[in-house]
PDB file of C-alpha atoms in Angstrom:
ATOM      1  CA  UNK A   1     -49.526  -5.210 -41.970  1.00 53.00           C
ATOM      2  CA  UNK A   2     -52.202  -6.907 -43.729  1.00 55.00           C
ATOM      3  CA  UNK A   3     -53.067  -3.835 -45.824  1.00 58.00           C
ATOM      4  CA  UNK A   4     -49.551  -3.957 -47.378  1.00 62.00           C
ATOM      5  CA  UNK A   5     -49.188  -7.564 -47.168  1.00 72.00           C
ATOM      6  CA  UNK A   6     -45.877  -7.816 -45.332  1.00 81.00           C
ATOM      7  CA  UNK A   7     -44.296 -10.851 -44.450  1.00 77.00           C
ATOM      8  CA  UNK A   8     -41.226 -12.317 -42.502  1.00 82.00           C
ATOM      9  CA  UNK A   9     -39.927 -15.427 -43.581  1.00 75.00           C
ATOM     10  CA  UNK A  10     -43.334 -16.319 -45.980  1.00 73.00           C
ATOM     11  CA  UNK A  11     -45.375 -15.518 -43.165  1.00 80.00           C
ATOM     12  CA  UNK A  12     -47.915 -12.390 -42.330  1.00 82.00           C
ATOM     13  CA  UNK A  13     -47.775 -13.431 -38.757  1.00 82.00           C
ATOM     14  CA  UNK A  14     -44.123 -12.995 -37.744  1.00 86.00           C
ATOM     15  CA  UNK A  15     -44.303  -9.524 -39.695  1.00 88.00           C
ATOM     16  CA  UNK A  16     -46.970  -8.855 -37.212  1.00 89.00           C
ATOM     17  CA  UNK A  17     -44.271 -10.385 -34.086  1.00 90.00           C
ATOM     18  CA  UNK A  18     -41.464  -8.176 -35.587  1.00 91.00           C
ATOM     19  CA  UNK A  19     -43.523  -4.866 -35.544  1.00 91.00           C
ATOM     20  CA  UNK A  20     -45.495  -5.275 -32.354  1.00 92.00           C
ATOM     21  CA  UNK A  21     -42.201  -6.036 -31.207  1.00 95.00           C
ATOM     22  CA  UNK A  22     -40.778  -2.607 -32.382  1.00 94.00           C
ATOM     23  CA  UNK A  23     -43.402  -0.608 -31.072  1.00 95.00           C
ATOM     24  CA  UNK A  24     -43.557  -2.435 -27.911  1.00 95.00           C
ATOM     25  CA  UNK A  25     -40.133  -1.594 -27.239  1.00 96.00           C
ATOM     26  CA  UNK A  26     -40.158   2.235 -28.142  1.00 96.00           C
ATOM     27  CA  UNK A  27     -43.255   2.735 -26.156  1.00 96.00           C
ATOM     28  CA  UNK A  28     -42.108   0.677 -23.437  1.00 94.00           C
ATOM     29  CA  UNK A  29     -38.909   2.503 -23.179  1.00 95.00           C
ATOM     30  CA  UNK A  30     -40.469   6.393 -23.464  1.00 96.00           C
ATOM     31  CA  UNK A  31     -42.962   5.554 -20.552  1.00 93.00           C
ATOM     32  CA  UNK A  32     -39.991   4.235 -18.674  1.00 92.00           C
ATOM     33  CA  UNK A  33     -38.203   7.209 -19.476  1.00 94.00           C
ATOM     34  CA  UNK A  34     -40.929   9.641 -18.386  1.00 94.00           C
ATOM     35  CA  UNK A  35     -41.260   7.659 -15.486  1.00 90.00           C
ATOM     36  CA  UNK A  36     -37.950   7.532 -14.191  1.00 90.00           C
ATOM     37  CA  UNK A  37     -36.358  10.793 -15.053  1.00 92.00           C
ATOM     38  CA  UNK A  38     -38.406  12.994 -12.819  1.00 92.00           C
ATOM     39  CA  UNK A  39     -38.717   9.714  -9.859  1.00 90.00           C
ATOM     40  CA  UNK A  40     -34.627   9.903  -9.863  1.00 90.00           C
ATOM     41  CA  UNK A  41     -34.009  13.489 -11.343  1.00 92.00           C
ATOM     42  CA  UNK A  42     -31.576  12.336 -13.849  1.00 94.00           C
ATOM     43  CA  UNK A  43     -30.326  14.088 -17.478  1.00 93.00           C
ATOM     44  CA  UNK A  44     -31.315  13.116 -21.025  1.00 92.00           C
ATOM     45  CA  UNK A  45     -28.515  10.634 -21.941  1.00 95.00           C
ATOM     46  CA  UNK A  46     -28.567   8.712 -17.811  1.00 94.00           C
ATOM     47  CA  UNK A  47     -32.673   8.555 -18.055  1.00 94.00           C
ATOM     48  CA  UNK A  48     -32.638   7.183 -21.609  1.00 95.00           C
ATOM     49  CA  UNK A  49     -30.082   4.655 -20.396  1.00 95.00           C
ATOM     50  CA  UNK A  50     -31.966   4.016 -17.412  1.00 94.00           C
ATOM     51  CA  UNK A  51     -35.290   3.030 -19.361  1.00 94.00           C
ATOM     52  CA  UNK A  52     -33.338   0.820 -21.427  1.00 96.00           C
ATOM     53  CA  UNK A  53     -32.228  -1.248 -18.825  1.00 93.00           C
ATOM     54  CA  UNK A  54     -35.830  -1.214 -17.086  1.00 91.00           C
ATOM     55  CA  UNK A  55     -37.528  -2.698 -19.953  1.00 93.00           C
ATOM     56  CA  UNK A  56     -35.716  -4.013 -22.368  1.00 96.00           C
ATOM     57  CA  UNK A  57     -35.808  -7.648 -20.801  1.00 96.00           C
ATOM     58  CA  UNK A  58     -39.296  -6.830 -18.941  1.00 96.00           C
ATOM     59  CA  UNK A  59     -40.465  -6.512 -23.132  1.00 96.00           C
ATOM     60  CA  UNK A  60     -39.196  -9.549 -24.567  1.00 97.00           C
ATOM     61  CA  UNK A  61     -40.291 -11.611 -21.700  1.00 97.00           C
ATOM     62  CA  UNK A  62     -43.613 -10.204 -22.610  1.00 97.00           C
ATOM     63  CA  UNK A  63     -43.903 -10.610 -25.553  1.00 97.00           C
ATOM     64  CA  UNK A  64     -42.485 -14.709 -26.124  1.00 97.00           C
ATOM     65  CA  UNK A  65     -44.860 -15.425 -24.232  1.00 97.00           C
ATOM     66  CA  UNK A  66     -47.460 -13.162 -25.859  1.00 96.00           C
ATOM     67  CA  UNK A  67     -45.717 -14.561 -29.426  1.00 96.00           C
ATOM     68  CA  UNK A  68     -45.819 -18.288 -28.415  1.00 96.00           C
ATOM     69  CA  UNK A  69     -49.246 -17.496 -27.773  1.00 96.00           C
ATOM     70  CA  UNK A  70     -50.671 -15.898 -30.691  1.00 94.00           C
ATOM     71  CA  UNK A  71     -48.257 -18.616 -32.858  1.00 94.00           C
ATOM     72  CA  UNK A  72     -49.944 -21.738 -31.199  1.00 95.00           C
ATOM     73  CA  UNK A  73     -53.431 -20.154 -32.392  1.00 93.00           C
ATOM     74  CA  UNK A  74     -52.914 -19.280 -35.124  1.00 92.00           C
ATOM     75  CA  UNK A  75     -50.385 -21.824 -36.675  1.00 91.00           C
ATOM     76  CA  UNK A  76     -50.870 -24.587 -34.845  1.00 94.00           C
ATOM     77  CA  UNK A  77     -54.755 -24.882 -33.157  1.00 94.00           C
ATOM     78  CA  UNK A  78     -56.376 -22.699 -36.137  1.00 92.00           C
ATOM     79  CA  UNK A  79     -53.792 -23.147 -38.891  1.00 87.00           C
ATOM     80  CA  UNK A  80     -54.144 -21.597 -41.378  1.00 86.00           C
ATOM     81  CA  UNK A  81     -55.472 -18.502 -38.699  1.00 85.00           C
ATOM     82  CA  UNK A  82     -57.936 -16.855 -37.644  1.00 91.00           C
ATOM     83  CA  UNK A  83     -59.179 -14.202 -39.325  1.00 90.00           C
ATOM     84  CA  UNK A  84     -58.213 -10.300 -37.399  1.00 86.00           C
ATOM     85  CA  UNK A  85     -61.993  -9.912 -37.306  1.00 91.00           C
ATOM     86  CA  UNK A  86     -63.345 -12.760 -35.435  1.00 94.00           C
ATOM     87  CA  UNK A  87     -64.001 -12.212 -32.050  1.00 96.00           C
ATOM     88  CA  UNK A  88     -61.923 -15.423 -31.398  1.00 94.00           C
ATOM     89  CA  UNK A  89     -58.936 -14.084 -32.603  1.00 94.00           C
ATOM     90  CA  UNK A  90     -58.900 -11.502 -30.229  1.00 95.00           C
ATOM     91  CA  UNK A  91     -60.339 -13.059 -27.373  1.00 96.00           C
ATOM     92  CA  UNK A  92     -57.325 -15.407 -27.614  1.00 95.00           C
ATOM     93  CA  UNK A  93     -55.343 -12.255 -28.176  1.00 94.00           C
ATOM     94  CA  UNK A  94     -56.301 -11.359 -24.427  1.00 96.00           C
ATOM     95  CA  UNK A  95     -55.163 -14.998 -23.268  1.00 97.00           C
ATOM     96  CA  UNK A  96     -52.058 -14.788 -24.669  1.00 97.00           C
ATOM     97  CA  UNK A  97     -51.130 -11.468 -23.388  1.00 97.00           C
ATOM     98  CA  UNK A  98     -51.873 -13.073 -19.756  1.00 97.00           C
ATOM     99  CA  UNK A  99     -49.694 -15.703 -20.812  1.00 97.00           C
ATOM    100  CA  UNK A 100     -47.339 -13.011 -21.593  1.00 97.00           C
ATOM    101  CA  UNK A 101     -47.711 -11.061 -18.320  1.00 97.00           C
ATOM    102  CA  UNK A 102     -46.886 -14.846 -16.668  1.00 98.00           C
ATOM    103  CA  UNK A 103     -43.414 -14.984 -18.425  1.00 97.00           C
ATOM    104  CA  UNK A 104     -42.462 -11.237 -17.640  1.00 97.00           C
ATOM    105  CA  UNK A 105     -43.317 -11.463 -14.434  1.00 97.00           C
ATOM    106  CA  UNK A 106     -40.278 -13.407 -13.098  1.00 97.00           C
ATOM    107  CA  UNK A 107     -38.060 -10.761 -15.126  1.00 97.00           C
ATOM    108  CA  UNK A 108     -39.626  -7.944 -13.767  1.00 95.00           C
ATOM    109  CA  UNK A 109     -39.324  -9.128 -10.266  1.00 96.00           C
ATOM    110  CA  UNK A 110     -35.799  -9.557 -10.382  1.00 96.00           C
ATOM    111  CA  UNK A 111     -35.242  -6.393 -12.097  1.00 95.00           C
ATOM    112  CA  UNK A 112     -36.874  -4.581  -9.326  1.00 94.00           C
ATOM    113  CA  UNK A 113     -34.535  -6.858  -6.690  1.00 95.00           C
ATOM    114  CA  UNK A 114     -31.356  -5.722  -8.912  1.00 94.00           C
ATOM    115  CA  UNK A 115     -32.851  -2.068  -8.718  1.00 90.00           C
ATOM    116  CA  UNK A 116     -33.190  -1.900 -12.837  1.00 89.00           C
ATOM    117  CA  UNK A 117     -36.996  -0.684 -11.604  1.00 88.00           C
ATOM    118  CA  UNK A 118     -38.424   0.660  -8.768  1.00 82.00           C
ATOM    119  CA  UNK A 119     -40.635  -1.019  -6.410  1.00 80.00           C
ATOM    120  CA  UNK A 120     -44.315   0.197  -6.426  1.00 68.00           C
TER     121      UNK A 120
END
């Protein structure tokens, strides 16, 4: 991102959100997908499905509270940002993916109570 200077709406950061998002999601869902088609022994098309619906929610609930985060350091504490090599940016990196683990927690708990995912 910062190599080819993309932005969202003016910004560097939310060009950042939208592709972390992106690869957040794909990831998310193929680990789901390897997960669950052997644990259920289900076909292509029901196992995709099925990781859809396992993380799709579990993944955005991450990640606003990973985004609100990051965008309170960066735009609002540190404004204009910290720079990607300070070791404060990414220690408050860390805190903000706790704070993101905090908000998907609740979603992942009742998508194990719906049966979406499977109790470990």
């Amino acid at each position: 991102m910062y190599a080819a200077s993309l932005t969202l709406a003016g910004k560097a950061l939310y060009a950042d959100f939208a592709l972390d998002f992106a690869f957040a999601w794909v990831l998310g869902i193929l680990f789901q997908y390897f997960t669950i088609v052997p644990m259920r022994n289900i076909g292509r098309f029901k196992g995709v499905w099925a990781a859809v619906k396992a993380d799709t929610l579990s993944i955005i609930a991450f990640q606003v509270g990973l985004f609100l985060g990051m965008w309170l350091y960066q735009e609002v504490i540190f404004s204009p940002g910290l720079p990607k090599t300070s070791a404060a940016y990414w220690m408050l990196m860390q805190l903000s993916m706790v704070l993101g683990f905090f908000t998907a927690w609740p979603v992942n708990a009742w998508l194990v109570r719906i049966g979406w995912k499977e109790k470990t």
